Amino acid sequence: MKRLILLLLLLPHTLMADVLPLEHFAEPAKFNRLKLSPNGQYFAATVPKEESNALVVIDRKSNTSLIAYGFGRNEYVGDFYWVNNERLVYTKSYKKQGYERRSYKGEIFAGNIDGSKREQLFGFSKQDKLSKRRGDKAHGYIVNLLPQDDRHILIRSSKWGSDRDAPDMLYKVNVYSQRKTRVAQLPLGNVSVVVDSEGMPVIAKGKTREGKTRRFYYRNGEWVPINKQDPLYGYSYKSLSDDGKLLYMTKSVDGGTTGLYQYNLETQKTTLLFNHPDFDINAYIRSPDSRNIVAVEIMHQGMEYHYLNDSPFSKIHQRVSATFPGADISIRSNRVSDKEMIVKVITDKSPGDFYLYNQEKGSLDYLLSTKPWLYPEDMAARQLVQFNARDGQKIHGYLTLPNSGNKPFPLIVDVHGGPYGVQDDWQFDTSAQMWANNGFAVLQVNFRGSGGYGKAFEKVAYQKRSSLIQHDIIDGTRWALARPDISDSKVCIVGGSFGGYSALMSPLIEPDLYQCAIPMYGAYDLLHQMRHADYMDGSSVSIGAMEKYGDNEEHWHKASPLTYIDKLKTPLLIVTGGRDTRVVPENAMHLKAALDERNISYEWLYKPTEGHGFINKDNKIELFQRSLDFVRKHMQ
């Protein structure tokens, strides 16, 4: 396997150091995906190139590269899949001039492992061989690989220029001839759909243009509404077993955390398979043969697996997870009977390592790492913590403490985005590791509104982003400052997106609590934000946004940090990108103008080509360095 690592041109390991170069944290992962062919004879992986990448196929027997598929400068292979032993399908993304973030235009390609029969399966630039006509003006998204059919895939087609609520089409596409066959038109645009093993839709759930939730059966080529008296009303639909007998569904149990249910389509019996009293289900483990859900993953102090049966794949997963206690385990195979399988292991100290699991030998051999220059022993452990908010509600979060240094540690409160339905995870967190490696404790609070703790925990914070959510963050800060291993007087708050909003709003609510703040690409002028954000386009998505964020200017004004800017006492480093469409950069510009008008000093970091979060490596290094310099100056 070591020869494979050399062939894929992994970067050499660096010498261990107490404080790592910032580029170690800014460098993007070199290998996010590694996949084994159905017959086990070939590896496929994307490898980096200058201003591009390539999809490489490796013959395991000879350890040689067979073919490298790629595109031109600033064009990238996205995800890829084995359709059969000789053929791969893959997507394409672009990096436009003036933009750091890549864009996807809905193009799907296929090619054989010997380089032959390379075809564009879907997308506008696809050309018909006979008529020379261009392809569809639509985005294509792979819905299902149809494992029982090695010549077709199922895609979802969304027309260019259509709004979010225009119904998409499902097509079955031949991966050799490019021929596409219409399967069905979906009932709504904003909808999720479950299909059977042959790619036919079975059941769907979505929202109308007016934001109303609707559910449908697909019967005899028609979508039939599911009424309130139906036993499947009130659920979200996850997947169908390959034999078509079992439908897996979820819903909140008694208003709390998510329950996984199984509905037997023959007996019409619904069974609750699993529910945790405190945590939502984080992931579902499915058998590659039957697509039956054999286990669920729960995230708290590490990952915990609950196995629903003793099926063959359940036993395989149990053996692998026992080797890496608490880790996030992903097993990729084509069939349960496969001799070998790819295993990806993620922990709080490792962003991801790939192993080869051999069923016959029961062995796990290391293959490669996503970021081999980061040693787990250099990284800091992430601790699940909890505290009581001012009203008695139990709040969870994660605390990352430096491996060495003088206690008590200065504190960084790093606020996650969203805020609704998003949560801080136990797995490897680049920002937290960067701060901890430089001597700072990092607190990340899963305040009310966050996902992972039940629907009621999330919904109670709707339209309370400037009050209840900030109180939870502030209460978490005070809880951490009371710990003996954390300084009671050195604390800075940082965050991006909603975290950027909080990095300004919390210091406005408590002007004497934080020594400094780094708001990044946050919404500070909500009157402007709610008129210009990309989710406020008049669709069902914008209706959902107004349910969460409020639907009138009076509420937006009251919740806007700029309304209270005269109370500001905390030094700011304001970070934003000029290509942000989610939180438009005028938010930062209006904050800057308000500070200038009041002669309040601040620091400023603006990158015109960045969007909602910095992508460029050099820009990220600058952000890290400016942030470290800023907090050190104000924590003296």
mmCIF file of C-alpha atoms in Angstrom, residues 68-71 87 90 109-112 115-120 178:
data_model
loop_
_atom_site.group_PDB
_atom_site.id
_atom_site.type_symbol
_atom_site.label_atom_id
_atom_site.label_comp_id
_atom_site.label_asym_id
_atom_site.label_seq_id
_atom_site.Cartn_x
_atom_site.Cartn_y
_atom_site.Cartn_z
ATOM 1 C CA ALA A 68 -6.338 10.238 -15.564
ATOM 2 C CA TYR A 69 -9.522 12.062 -16.464
ATOM 3 C CA GLY A 70 -9.564 15.824 -16.055
ATOM 4 C CA PHE A 71 -10.470 19.158 -17.536
ATOM 5 C CA ARG A 87 -16.892 2.590 -16.203
ATOM 6 C CA TYR A 90 -18.191 11.991 -12.578
ATOM 7 C CA PHE A 109 -19.578 12.718 -17.611
ATOM 8 C CA ALA A 110 -18.623 9.061 -18.020
ATOM 9 C CA GLY A 111 -15.529 7.201 -19.175
ATOM 10 C CA ASN A 112 -13.962 3.741 -19.214
ATOM 11 C CA GLY A 115 -9.665 6.001 -21.436
ATOM 12 C CA SER A 116 -12.174 4.969 -24.089
ATOM 13 C CA LYS A 117 -15.803 5.988 -24.631
ATOM 14 C CA ARG A 118 -15.565 9.244 -22.757
ATOM 15 C CA GLU A 119 -18.972 10.905 -23.016
ATOM 16 C CA GLN A 120 -20.825 13.812 -21.527
ATOM 17 C CA GLN A 178 -26.157 9.151 -23.344
#
